[in-house]
Coordinates of C-alpha atoms in Angstrom, one line a residue:
M1 CA 0.0 0.0 0.0
A2 CA 1.3 3.4 -1.0
Y3 CA 1.7 6.0 1.8
M4 CA -1.5 7.8 2.7
S5 CA -1.7 10.9 4.9
M6 CA -4.4 11.3 7.5
G7 CA -5.9 14.2 5.5
E8 CA -6.1 12.0 2.3
A9 CA -7.8 9.2 4.3
H10 CA -10.3 11.7 5.7
R11 CA -11.0 12.9 2.1
R12 CA -11.6 9.4 0.7
I13 CA -14.0 8.5 3.5
T14 CA -15.9 11.7 3.1
E15 CA -16.0 11.2 -0.7
Y16 CA -17.6 7.8 -0.2
L17 CA -20.2 9.1 2.2
N18 CA -21.1 11.8 -0.2
R19 CA -21.4 9.3 -3.0
F20 CA -23.7 7.2 -0.8
S21 CA -25.9 10.1 0.1
D22 CA -26.1 11.4 -3.4
A23 CA -27.0 8.0 -4.8
V24 CA -29.9 7.6 -2.4
S25 CA -31.2 11.2 -2.9
S26 CA -31.1 10.9 -6.7
Q27 CA -32.1 7.2 -6.7
D28 CA -29.1 6.4 -8.8
G29 CA -29.1 2.6 -8.7
A30 CA -26.0 2.1 -10.9
S31 CA -23.8 4.3 -8.7
F32 CA -25.3 2.9 -5.5
K33 CA -24.6 -0.8 -6.3
S34 CA -20.8 -0.1 -6.8
L35 CA -20.6 1.1 -3.2
F36 CA -21.3 -2.4 -1.8
A37 CA -19.3 -4.6 -4.1
L38 CA -16.9 -5.8 -1.5
S39 CA -15.8 -9.0 -3.2
S40 CA -15.1 -7.2 -6.5
N41 CA -11.8 -6.0 -5.1
S42 CA -12.3 -2.7 -6.9
P43 CA -9.3 -0.3 -6.4
Y44 CA -11.8 2.4 -5.2
L45 CA -13.1 0.2 -2.3
L46 CA -9.7 -1.2 -1.5
S47 CA -8.3 2.4 -1.1
L48 CA -11.3 3.2 1.0
A49 CA -10.5 0.3 3.2
D50 CA -6.9 1.5 3.6
A51 CA -8.3 4.9 4.5
L52 CA -10.6 3.4 7.1
N53 CA -7.8 1.4 8.7
L54 CA -5.7 4.6 9.0
F55 CA -8.5 7.0 10.0
Q56 CA -10.0 5.3 13.0
D57 CA -12.8 7.9 13.7
A58 CA -15.1 7.2 10.6
N59 CA -18.1 6.5 12.8
R60 CA -18.0 10.1 14.1
L61 CA -18.1 11.3 10.5
I62 CA -21.2 9.2 9.9
K63 CA -23.1 10.3 13.0
Q64 CA -22.2 14.0 12.8
S65 CA -24.1 14.6 9.5
D66 CA -27.8 14.3 9.0
N67 CA -27.1 13.1 5.4
Y68 CA -25.2 10.1 6.7
S69 CA -26.5 9.4 10.2
Q70 CA -29.9 8.1 9.0
F71 CA -28.0 5.3 7.3
A72 CA -25.7 4.6 10.2
D73 CA -27.0 1.0 10.7
I74 CA -25.9 0.3 7.1
L75 CA -22.7 2.3 7.0
V76 CA -21.0 1.6 10.3
P77 CA -20.9 -2.3 9.9
L78 CA -20.2 -1.8 6.2
F79 CA -17.1 0.2 7.0
R80 CA -16.1 -2.5 9.6
S81 CA -16.5 -5.1 6.9
F82 CA -14.3 -3.2 4.4
Q83 CA -11.6 -2.9 7.1
N84 CA -11.6 -6.6 8.0
Y85 CA -11.8 -7.8 4.4
R86 CA -8.8 -5.7 3.5
Q87 CA -6.9 -7.3 6.4
N88 CA -8.1 -10.7 5.4
N89 CA -10.1 -11.2 8.5
L90 CA -12.9 -12.9 6.6
L91 CA -15.0 -14.1 9.5
E92 CA -15.2 -10.6 11.0
A93 CA -15.8 -9.2 7.5
Y94 CA -18.8 -11.5 7.1
N95 CA -20.2 -10.8 10.5
A96 CA -20.2 -7.1 9.9
F97 CA -21.5 -7.5 6.3
E98 CA -24.5 -9.6 7.6
K99 CA -25.5 -6.6 9.8
T100 CA -25.3 -4.3 6.9
A101 CA -27.4 -6.7 4.8
N102 CA -30.1 -6.8 7.5
A103 CA -30.2 -3.1 7.9
F104 CA -30.3 -2.6 4.1
I105 CA -33.3 -5.0 3.9
Q106 CA -35.2 -2.8 6.4
E107 CA -34.4 0.3 4.4
F108 CA -35.2 -1.3 1.1
R109 CA -38.7 -2.2 2.3
N110 CA -39.3 1.5 3.0
W111 CA -38.4 2.6 -0.6
E112 CA -41.5 2.4 -2.7
S113 CA -39.8 1.8 -6.1
A114 CA -37.2 -0.9 -7.0
W115 CA -34.5 1.7 -7.8
A116 CA -32.0 0.0 -5.4
L117 CA -32.6 -3.5 -6.7
D118 CA -29.1 -3.7 -8.3
A119 CA -27.5 -2.8 -5.0
L120 CA -29.6 -5.6 -3.3
Y121 CA -28.3 -8.0 -5.9
V122 CA -24.7 -7.1 -5.0
I123 CA -25.4 -7.6 -1.3
V124 CA -27.1 -10.9 -1.9
Y125 CA -24.2 -12.1 -4.0
D126 CA -21.5 -10.8 -1.7
I127 CA -23.0 -12.2 1.5
R128 CA -22.9 -15.7 -0.1
V129 CA -19.4 -15.3 -1.3
L130 CA -18.2 -13.9 2.0
A131 CA -20.0 -16.7 3.9
E132 CA -18.1 -19.3 1.9
K133 CA -14.8 -17.6 2.6
A134 CA -15.6 -17.2 6.3
D135 CA -16.5 -20.9 6.6
K136 CA -13.2 -21.8 5.1
E137 CA -11.5 -19.7 7.7
L138 CA -13.5 -21.4 10.4
A139 CA -12.8 -24.9 9.1
S140 CA -9.1 -24.1 8.9
S141 CA -9.1 -23.2 12.6
G142 CA -11.0 -26.4 13.5
K143 CA -14.3 -24.7 14.1
S144 CA -17.7 -25.6 12.7
P145 CA -18.5 -23.7 9.5
E146 CA -21.9 -22.1 9.9
K147 CA -21.9 -18.8 8.1
L148 CA -23.2 -20.1 4.8
K149 CA -26.2 -21.4 6.6
G150 CA -26.6 -18.0 8.2
A151 CA -26.4 -16.3 4.8
G152 CA -29.2 -18.6 3.6
S153 CA -31.4 -17.3 6.4
V154 CA -30.6 -13.7 5.4
L155 CA -31.5 -14.4 1.8
M156 CA -34.8 -15.9 2.8
K157 CA -35.6 -12.5 4.4
V158 CA -34.7 -10.9 1.2
F159 CA -36.9 -13.3 -0.7
G160 CA -39.8 -12.4 1.6
T161 CA -39.2 -8.7 0.9
L162 CA -39.4 -9.3 -2.8
A163 CA -42.4 -11.6 -2.8
G164 CA -45.0 -8.9 -2.7
K165 CA -46.7 -7.0 -5.5
G166 CA -45.0 -4.3 -7.5
S167 CA -41.8 -3.8 -9.4
K168 CA -39.5 -5.3 -6.7
R169 CA -40.8 -8.9 -7.2
V170 CA -38.7 -9.2 -10.5
G171 CA -35.7 -9.6 -8.2
A172 CA -37.1 -12.7 -6.5
L173 CA -35.7 -15.2 -9.0
Y174 CA -32.1 -13.8 -8.7
V175 CA -32.3 -14.3 -4.9
T176 CA -33.8 -17.8 -5.4
C177 CA -30.8 -18.8 -7.6
Q178 CA -28.4 -17.6 -4.9
L179 CA -30.3 -19.7 -2.4
F180 CA -30.0 -22.7 -4.7
K181 CA -26.2 -22.2 -4.8
I182 CA -26.1 -22.2 -1.0
Y183 CA -28.3 -25.2 -0.6
F184 CA -26.4 -27.2 -3.2
K185 CA -23.1 -26.2 -1.5
L186 CA -24.4 -27.3 1.9
G187 CA -26.0 -30.5 0.6
T188 CA -29.5 -29.4 1.8
V189 CA -31.2 -29.4 -1.6
H190 CA -34.5 -30.4 0.1
L191 CA -34.7 -26.8 1.2
C192 CA -35.2 -25.7 -2.4
R193 CA -38.7 -27.1 -2.5
S194 CA -40.4 -24.3 -0.5
V195 CA -38.8 -21.6 -2.7
I196 CA -39.7 -23.5 -5.9
R197 CA -43.3 -23.7 -4.7
S198 CA -43.4 -20.0 -4.2
I199 CA -42.0 -19.3 -7.6
E200 CA -44.0 -21.8 -9.6
T201 CA -47.4 -21.9 -7.8
A202 CA -47.8 -18.4 -6.2
R203 CA -50.0 -16.2 -8.3
I204 CA -47.8 -13.1 -7.6
F205 CA -45.1 -14.3 -9.9
D206 CA -45.1 -14.5 -13.7
F207 CA -42.0 -16.5 -14.7
E208 CA -41.8 -14.8 -18.1
E209 CA -41.3 -11.4 -16.5
F210 CA -38.0 -12.4 -14.9
P211 CA -34.7 -11.6 -16.6
K212 CA -33.4 -14.2 -19.0
R213 CA -30.2 -14.6 -17.0
D214 CA -32.1 -15.6 -13.9
K215 CA -34.5 -17.9 -15.7
V216 CA -31.5 -19.8 -17.2
T217 CA -29.9 -20.2 -13.8
Y218 CA -33.2 -21.3 -12.2
M219 CA -33.9 -23.9 -14.9
Y220 CA -30.3 -25.2 -14.5
Y221 CA -30.7 -25.8 -10.8
T222 CA -34.3 -27.1 -10.9
G223 CA -33.2 -29.4 -13.8
R224 CA -30.5 -30.8 -11.6
L225 CA -33.1 -31.4 -8.8
E226 CA -35.2 -33.3 -11.3
V227 CA -32.1 -35.5 -12.1
F228 CA -31.8 -36.3 -8.4
N229 CA -35.4 -37.2 -8.3
E230 CA -35.0 -39.3 -11.5
N231 CA -37.7 -37.3 -13.2
F232 CA -35.9 -37.3 -16.5
S233 CA -38.6 -35.9 -18.7
A234 CA -38.8 -32.7 -16.5
A235 CA -35.0 -32.7 -16.2
D236 CA -34.7 -32.8 -20.0
Y237 CA -37.1 -29.9 -20.5
K238 CA -35.5 -27.7 -17.9
L239 CA -31.9 -28.3 -18.7
S240 CA -32.6 -28.0 -22.4
Y241 CA -34.3 -24.7 -21.7
A242 CA -31.2 -23.5 -19.8
L243 CA -29.0 -24.6 -22.7
K244 CA -31.2 -22.9 -25.4
Y245 CA -31.2 -19.6 -23.7
C246 CA -27.8 -19.6 -22.1
N247 CA -25.5 -16.8 -23.4
P248 CA -23.6 -18.5 -26.3
Q249 CA -20.4 -16.7 -25.3
S250 CA -20.5 -18.3 -21.8
T251 CA -18.6 -21.5 -22.6
A252 CA -18.1 -22.4 -19.0
N253 CA -21.9 -22.1 -18.3
I254 CA -22.8 -24.2 -21.3
R255 CA -20.3 -26.9 -20.2
M256 CA -21.9 -26.9 -16.7
I257 CA -25.4 -27.4 -18.2
L258 CA -24.2 -30.2 -20.6
K259 CA -22.5 -32.0 -17.7
H260 CA -26.0 -32.7 -16.4
L261 CA -28.0 -32.7 -19.6
I262 CA -25.9 -35.3 -21.4
P263 CA -26.7 -38.1 -18.8
V264 CA -30.4 -37.2 -19.1
K265 CA -30.2 -37.4 -22.9
L266 CA -28.4 -40.7 -22.7
S267 CA -31.0 -42.2 -20.4
I268 CA -33.7 -41.5 -23.1
G269 CA -31.5 -43.0 -25.8
I270 CA -30.1 -39.8 -27.4
L271 CA -26.4 -39.9 -27.9
P272 CA -24.3 -36.7 -28.4
K273 CA -21.7 -36.3 -31.1
S274 CA -18.1 -36.6 -30.2
S275 CA -17.5 -33.1 -31.6
L276 CA -19.8 -31.7 -29.0
L277 CA -18.0 -33.5 -26.2
E278 CA -14.6 -32.4 -27.5
K279 CA -15.7 -28.7 -28.0
Y280 CA -16.8 -28.4 -24.3
N281 CA -14.1 -30.6 -22.9
L282 CA -16.5 -33.3 -21.7
L283 CA -14.2 -36.1 -22.6
E284 CA -15.3 -38.3 -19.6
Y285 CA -18.4 -39.1 -21.6
I286 CA -16.7 -40.2 -24.8
N287 CA -16.2 -43.9 -23.7
I288 CA -19.7 -44.0 -22.2
V289 CA -21.2 -43.0 -25.6
Q290 CA -18.9 -45.5 -27.4
A291 CA -20.0 -48.2 -25.0
L292 CA -23.7 -47.5 -25.8
R293 CA -23.0 -47.5 -29.6
R294 CA -21.1 -50.8 -29.5
G295 CA -23.0 -52.6 -26.7
D296 CA -19.7 -52.8 -24.8
L297 CA -20.4 -53.4 -21.1
R298 CA -16.7 -53.6 -20.3
L299 CA -16.1 -50.1 -21.7
L300 CA -19.0 -48.6 -19.8
R301 CA -17.9 -50.1 -16.5
R302 CA -14.3 -48.9 -17.1
A303 CA -15.5 -45.4 -18.0
L304 CA -17.6 -45.2 -14.8
Q305 CA -14.6 -46.5 -12.8
D306 CA -12.1 -44.1 -14.3
H307 CA -14.3 -41.0 -13.7
E308 CA -16.2 -42.1 -10.6
D309 CA -15.2 -39.2 -8.4
R310 CA -16.2 -36.6 -11.1
F311 CA -19.6 -38.3 -11.8
L312 CA -20.3 -38.6 -8.1
R313 CA -19.5 -34.9 -7.5
S314 CA -21.9 -34.0 -10.4
G315 CA -24.6 -36.2 -9.0
V316 CA -25.0 -38.2 -12.2
Y317 CA -23.2 -41.4 -11.3
L318 CA -26.4 -43.4 -10.6
V319 CA -28.0 -42.1 -13.8
L320 CA -25.0 -43.3 -15.8
E321 CA -24.8 -46.7 -14.0
K322 CA -28.4 -47.4 -15.1
L323 CA -27.3 -47.2 -18.7
E324 CA -26.1 -50.8 -18.4
L325 CA -29.5 -52.0 -19.6
Q326 CA -29.2 -50.0 -22.8
V327 CA -25.8 -51.5 -23.4
Y328 CA -27.2 -55.1 -23.0
Q329 CA -29.9 -54.1 -25.4
R330 CA -27.4 -53.0 -28.0
L331 CA -25.3 -56.1 -27.5
V332 CA -28.3 -58.3 -28.2
K333 CA -29.3 -56.1 -31.2
K334 CA -25.8 -56.5 -32.7
I335 CA -26.0 -60.3 -32.3
Y336 CA -29.4 -60.2 -34.0
I337 CA -28.1 -58.1 -36.9
I338 CA -25.2 -60.5 -37.4
Q339 CA -27.5 -63.5 -37.3
K340 CA -29.9 -61.8 -39.8
Q341 CA -27.0 -61.5 -42.3
K342 CA -26.2 -65.2 -41.9
D343 CA -29.6 -66.8 -41.5
P344 CA -32.5 -64.3 -42.0
I345 CA -35.2 -66.9 -41.2
R346 CA -33.9 -67.8 -37.7
A347 CA -32.3 -64.4 -36.8
H348 CA -35.0 -63.7 -34.3
Q349 CA -34.0 -66.7 -32.2
V350 CA -31.1 -65.7 -30.0
K351 CA -29.5 -68.4 -27.9
L352 CA -28.6 -67.3 -24.4
E353 CA -25.3 -69.2 -24.8
V354 CA -24.3 -66.9 -27.7
I355 CA -24.9 -63.9 -25.4
V356 CA -22.8 -65.5 -22.7
K357 CA -20.0 -66.0 -25.2
A358 CA -20.2 -62.4 -26.3
L359 CA -20.0 -61.2 -22.7
K360 CA -17.0 -63.5 -22.1
W361 CA -15.2 -61.9 -25.1
L362 CA -15.8 -58.6 -23.3
E363 CA -14.3 -60.2 -20.1
I364 CA -17.6 -60.2 -18.4
D365 CA -18.3 -63.6 -16.7
M366 CA -21.9 -64.6 -16.5
D367 CA -23.7 -67.9 -16.6
V368 CA -26.9 -68.6 -18.6
D369 CA -29.2 -68.1 -15.6
E370 CA -27.8 -64.6 -15.0
V371 CA -28.2 -63.7 -18.7
E372 CA -31.7 -65.0 -18.7
C373 CA -32.5 -62.7 -15.8
I374 CA -31.2 -59.7 -17.6
M375 CA -33.1 -60.6 -20.8
A376 CA -36.3 -60.8 -18.7
I377 CA -35.6 -57.3 -17.4
L378 CA -35.0 -56.0 -20.9
I379 CA -38.4 -57.5 -22.0
F380 CA -40.1 -56.1 -18.9
K381 CA -38.7 -52.6 -19.5
N382 CA -39.8 -52.8 -23.1
L383 CA -36.3 -52.5 -24.4
M384 CA -36.9 -55.7 -26.2
K385 CA -40.0 -57.5 -27.6
G386 CA -40.1 -61.2 -27.3
Y387 CA -40.4 -64.2 -25.0
F388 CA -38.3 -67.1 -23.6
A389 CA -38.2 -70.7 -24.9
H390 CA -37.0 -72.0 -21.5
K391 CA -36.3 -75.6 -22.5
S392 CA -34.0 -74.6 -25.4
K393 CA -32.6 -71.5 -23.6
V394 CA -33.5 -69.1 -26.4
V395 CA -34.9 -65.6 -26.6
V396 CA -37.4 -65.5 -29.3
L397 CA -37.6 -61.9 -30.6
S398 CA -40.6 -60.3 -32.1
K399 CA -40.4 -60.3 -35.9
Q400 CA -41.8 -56.8 -36.0
D401 CA -39.8 -54.0 -34.2
P402 CA -37.9 -56.3 -31.7
F403 CA -36.0 -53.3 -30.3
P404 CA -38.5 -50.4 -29.6
K405 CA -37.3 -46.8 -29.7
F406 CA -37.2 -44.9 -26.4
N407 CA -39.6 -42.1 -27.5
G408 CA -38.1 -39.7 -25.1
K409 CA -38.8 -42.0 -22.0
P410 CA -36.0 -43.2 -19.7
V411 CA -35.3 -46.9 -19.4
N412 CA -36.2 -47.1 -15.7
S413 CA -39.6 -45.5 -16.1

């Protein structure tokens, strides 16, 4: 930090307070939001923090002027948060910022219009980011991380403030998406339900009136929830919506959406092109797709094993594991096609022993009884049309459409 005189520190603090007062009096939302962006590490706010750490009597400046004193409950803890953030005291920075957030919510309720909505967005974002950093600090000192949970409670207050009539309600979806990020981070995704009910069933909200950015984020998170619930039709709709309306320049966001959409598409029999996987660096799916194309159970299991940690973190491992049935179906289909070329009349009669040999070639050891059980599941799941000739240990396939298409429905439906 460059040398700063006491007079210069006083000037910077006074300048900030004047900007704050002017923004409120003129309802200048763009200028106002920049005064709260703590985690942005803007040079202006960092230099203000340096001034506050040098000039220790800023509270007096706030309280001695009528222009500032009415906002003391916001400004005093905000200044303390700036100071602690600059000194990397992240826990204290969060605690002070939470007080600012609560005071801001009270003030925001009193403003009739939504002119300060962008500033509220900044506070909502920063309290989540600060809480995550504070929890890391707590964990590193052997204490229980609890601030992110506290931030979630603050955001629920904000949501309640925006859930009324009028222009402010357009901000409710942004707050909802920040809540989703908290709940997913904490592993408490069940808490999403009450907020989703408010957004999707309450008559006060019209989904189409929300900003596109927030709708995309909302559909991404609710799509992931549908994947957890194995509601693949809804997951397909929501994640496809997020992909369609995502900013095409946001490569990282498109990749995040595809990480969850691809397993859903695979579960309903839609295979992505290799070029798509390569473009968005989703190479962990290449062998899974190849396994489905070839009917190669060994390749599928190896791919799941190689990328197990990644798939578990994404919450898609169980979805991908259930693709085994599709792989068995394709294996039988390949045997059927080969038989049809050699002996078209009896191609629909597939000996279980032939399937056992094909699996053995893939280094998968199964006996006839195990294979018969799997064939029964394929028929039950309508992945295959036919019946068993038990005495001769043969699957007799239907001569018409023996391998039905998925028609957009998952295998396990």
